[in-house]
Short mmCIF file of the C-alpha atoms (twelve columns), coordinates in Angstrom:
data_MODEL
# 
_entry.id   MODEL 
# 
loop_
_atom_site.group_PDB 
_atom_site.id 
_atom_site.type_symbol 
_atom_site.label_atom_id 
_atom_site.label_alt_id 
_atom_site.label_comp_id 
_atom_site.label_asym_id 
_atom_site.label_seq_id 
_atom_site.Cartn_x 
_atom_site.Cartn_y 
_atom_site.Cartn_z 
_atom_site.pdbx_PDB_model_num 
ATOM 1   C CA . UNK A 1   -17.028 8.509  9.099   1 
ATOM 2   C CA . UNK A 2   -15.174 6.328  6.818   1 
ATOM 3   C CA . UNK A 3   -14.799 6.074  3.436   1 
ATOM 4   C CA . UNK A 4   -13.990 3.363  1.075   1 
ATOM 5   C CA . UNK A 5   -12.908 5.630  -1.745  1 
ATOM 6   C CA . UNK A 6   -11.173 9.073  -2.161  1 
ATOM 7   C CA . UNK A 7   -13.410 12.156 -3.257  1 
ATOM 8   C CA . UNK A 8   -12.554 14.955 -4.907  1 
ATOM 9   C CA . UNK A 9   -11.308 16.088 -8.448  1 
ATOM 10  C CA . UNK A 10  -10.618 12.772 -10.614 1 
ATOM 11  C CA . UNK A 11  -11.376 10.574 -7.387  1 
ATOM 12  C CA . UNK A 12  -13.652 7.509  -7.625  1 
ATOM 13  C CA . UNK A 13  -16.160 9.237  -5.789  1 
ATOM 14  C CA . UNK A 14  -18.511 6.900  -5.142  1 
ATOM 15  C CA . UNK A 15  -22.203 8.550  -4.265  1 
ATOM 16  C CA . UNK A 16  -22.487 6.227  -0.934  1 
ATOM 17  C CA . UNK A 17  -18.410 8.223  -0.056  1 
ATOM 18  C CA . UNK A 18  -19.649 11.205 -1.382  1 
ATOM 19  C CA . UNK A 19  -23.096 11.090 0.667   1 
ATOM 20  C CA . UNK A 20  -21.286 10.613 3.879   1 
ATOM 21  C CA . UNK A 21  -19.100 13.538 3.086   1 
ATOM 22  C CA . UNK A 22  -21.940 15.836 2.085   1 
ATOM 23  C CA . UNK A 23  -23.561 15.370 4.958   1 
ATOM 24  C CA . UNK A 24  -20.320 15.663 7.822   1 
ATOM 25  C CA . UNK A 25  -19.510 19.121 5.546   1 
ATOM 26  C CA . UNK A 26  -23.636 20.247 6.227   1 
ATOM 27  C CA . UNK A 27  -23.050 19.156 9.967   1 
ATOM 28  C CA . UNK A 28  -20.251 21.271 10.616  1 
ATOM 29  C CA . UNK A 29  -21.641 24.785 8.451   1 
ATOM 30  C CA . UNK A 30  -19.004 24.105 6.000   1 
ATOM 31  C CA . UNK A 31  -21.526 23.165 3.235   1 
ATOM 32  C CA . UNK A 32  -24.596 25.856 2.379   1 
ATOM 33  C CA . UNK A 33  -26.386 22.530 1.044   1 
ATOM 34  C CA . UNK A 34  -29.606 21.736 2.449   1 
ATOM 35  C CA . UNK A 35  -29.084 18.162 1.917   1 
ATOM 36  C CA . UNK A 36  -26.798 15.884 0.351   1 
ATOM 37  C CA . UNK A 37  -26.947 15.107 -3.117  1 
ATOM 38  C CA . UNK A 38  -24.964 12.554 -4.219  1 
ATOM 39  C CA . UNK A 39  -22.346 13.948 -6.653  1 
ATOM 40  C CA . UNK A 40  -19.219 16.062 -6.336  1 
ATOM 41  C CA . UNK A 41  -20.369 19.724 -7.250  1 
ATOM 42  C CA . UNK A 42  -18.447 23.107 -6.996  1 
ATOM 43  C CA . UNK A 43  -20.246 23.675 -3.723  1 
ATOM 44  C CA . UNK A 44  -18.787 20.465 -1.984  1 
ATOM 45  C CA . UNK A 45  -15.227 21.092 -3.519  1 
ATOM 46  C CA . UNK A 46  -15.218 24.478 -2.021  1 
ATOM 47  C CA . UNK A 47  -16.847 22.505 1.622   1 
ATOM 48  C CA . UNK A 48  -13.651 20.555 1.505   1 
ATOM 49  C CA . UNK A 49  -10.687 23.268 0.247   1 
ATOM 50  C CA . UNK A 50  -12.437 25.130 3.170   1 
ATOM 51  C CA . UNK A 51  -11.726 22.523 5.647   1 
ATOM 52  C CA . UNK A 52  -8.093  22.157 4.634   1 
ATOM 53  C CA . UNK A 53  -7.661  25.285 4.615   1 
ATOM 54  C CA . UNK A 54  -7.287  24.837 8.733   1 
ATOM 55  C CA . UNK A 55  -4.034  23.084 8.257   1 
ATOM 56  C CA . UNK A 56  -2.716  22.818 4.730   1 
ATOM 57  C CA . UNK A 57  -0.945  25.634 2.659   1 
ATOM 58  C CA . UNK A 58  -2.104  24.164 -0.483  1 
ATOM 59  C CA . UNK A 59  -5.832  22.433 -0.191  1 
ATOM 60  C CA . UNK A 60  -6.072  19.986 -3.075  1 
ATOM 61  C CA . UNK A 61  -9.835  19.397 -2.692  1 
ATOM 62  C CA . UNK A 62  -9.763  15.416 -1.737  1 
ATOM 63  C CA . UNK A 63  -10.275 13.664 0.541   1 
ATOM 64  C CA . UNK A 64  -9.048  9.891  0.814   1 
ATOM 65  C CA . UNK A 65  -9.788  6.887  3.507   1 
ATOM 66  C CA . UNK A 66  -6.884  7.013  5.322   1 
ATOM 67  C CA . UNK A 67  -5.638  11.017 4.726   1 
ATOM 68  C CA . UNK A 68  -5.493  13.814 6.981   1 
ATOM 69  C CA . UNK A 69  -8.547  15.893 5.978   1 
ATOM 70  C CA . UNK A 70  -10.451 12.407 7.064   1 
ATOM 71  C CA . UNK A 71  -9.402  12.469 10.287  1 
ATOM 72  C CA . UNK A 72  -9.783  16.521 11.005  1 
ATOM 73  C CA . UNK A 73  -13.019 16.010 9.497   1 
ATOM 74  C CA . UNK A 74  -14.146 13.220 12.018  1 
ATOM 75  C CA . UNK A 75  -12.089 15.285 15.137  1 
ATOM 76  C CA . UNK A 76  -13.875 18.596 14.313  1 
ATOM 77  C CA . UNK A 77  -15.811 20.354 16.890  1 
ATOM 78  C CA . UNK A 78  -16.234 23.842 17.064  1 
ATOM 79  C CA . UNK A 79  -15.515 24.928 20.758  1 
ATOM 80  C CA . UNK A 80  -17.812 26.666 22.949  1 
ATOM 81  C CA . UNK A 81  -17.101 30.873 24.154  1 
ATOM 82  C CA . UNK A 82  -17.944 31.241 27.252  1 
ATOM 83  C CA . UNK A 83  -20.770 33.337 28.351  1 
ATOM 84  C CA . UNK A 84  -19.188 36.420 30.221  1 
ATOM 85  C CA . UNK A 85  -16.331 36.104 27.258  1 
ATOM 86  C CA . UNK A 86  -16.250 39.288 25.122  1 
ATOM 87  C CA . UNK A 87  -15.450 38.248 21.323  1 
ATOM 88  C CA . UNK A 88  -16.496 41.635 19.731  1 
ATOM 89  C CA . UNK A 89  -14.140 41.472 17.421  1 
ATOM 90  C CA . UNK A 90  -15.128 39.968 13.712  1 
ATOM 91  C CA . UNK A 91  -10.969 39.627 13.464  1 
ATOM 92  C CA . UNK A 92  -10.936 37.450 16.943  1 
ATOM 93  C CA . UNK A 93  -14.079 35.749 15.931  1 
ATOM 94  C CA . UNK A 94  -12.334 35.010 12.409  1 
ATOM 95  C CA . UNK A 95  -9.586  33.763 14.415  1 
ATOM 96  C CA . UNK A 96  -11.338 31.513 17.176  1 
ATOM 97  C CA . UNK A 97  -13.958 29.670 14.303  1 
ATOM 98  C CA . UNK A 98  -10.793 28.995 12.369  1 
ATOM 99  C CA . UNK A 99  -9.043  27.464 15.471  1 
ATOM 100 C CA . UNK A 100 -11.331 26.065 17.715  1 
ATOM 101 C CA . UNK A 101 -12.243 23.173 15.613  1 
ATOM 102 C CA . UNK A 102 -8.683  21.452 15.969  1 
ATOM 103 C CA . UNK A 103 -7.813  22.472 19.952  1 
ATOM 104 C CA . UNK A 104 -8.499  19.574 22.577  1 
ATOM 105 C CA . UNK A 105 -12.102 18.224 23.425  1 
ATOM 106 C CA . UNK A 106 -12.690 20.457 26.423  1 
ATOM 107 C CA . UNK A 107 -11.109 23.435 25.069  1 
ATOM 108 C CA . UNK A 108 -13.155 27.088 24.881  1 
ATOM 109 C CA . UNK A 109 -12.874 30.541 24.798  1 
ATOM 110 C CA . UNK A 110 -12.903 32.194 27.804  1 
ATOM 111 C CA . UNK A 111 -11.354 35.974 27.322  1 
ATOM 112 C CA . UNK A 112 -11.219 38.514 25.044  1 
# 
């Protein structure tokens, strides 16, 4: 994804920018939007504080062409737990969907 403007709080946000963001945040079950719609809301501001929240103390809520929660947003994928993995625990589970996205392609739970 790229984007030719920043978006967030007193960003250009563009609609085409905020579009493409909409939809990456739906694509990776950080947005409860069932489509994109165009315009920063609360519900997309929360999409992206939640996806800094992986890796920044402070999330400020934008996201700019060439900044970091660009590129963790077009690295993330959620890794795979294996089948005979046991991840009863909502604490591990918490744990592993908070990590996973930002380990290695190839990367996956595999005890427990």
């Amino acid at each position: 994804m790229t984007l030719h403007r920043a978006v967030g709080v007193n960003c250009p946000n563009l609609k085409t920018d905020v579009v493409l963001l909409q939809k990456r945040l739906i694509q990776i079950k950080k947005s409860r939007q069932a489509s994109p719609s165009g315009e920063l809301d609360e519900e997309t501001f929360i999409a992206i504080t939640s996806v800094q929240r992986h890796f920044m103390r402070c999330p400020d809520g934008i996201v700019s062409p060439e900044g970091w929660t660009l590129k963790y947003l077009n690295r993330w994928s959620p890794k795979k737990v294996a089948a005979t993995a046991n991840i009863g625990n909502a604490r591990l589970r918490q744990a592993w969907c908070l990590v996973s996205p930002l380990l290695p392609i190839g990367s996956y739970y595999s005890s427990g």
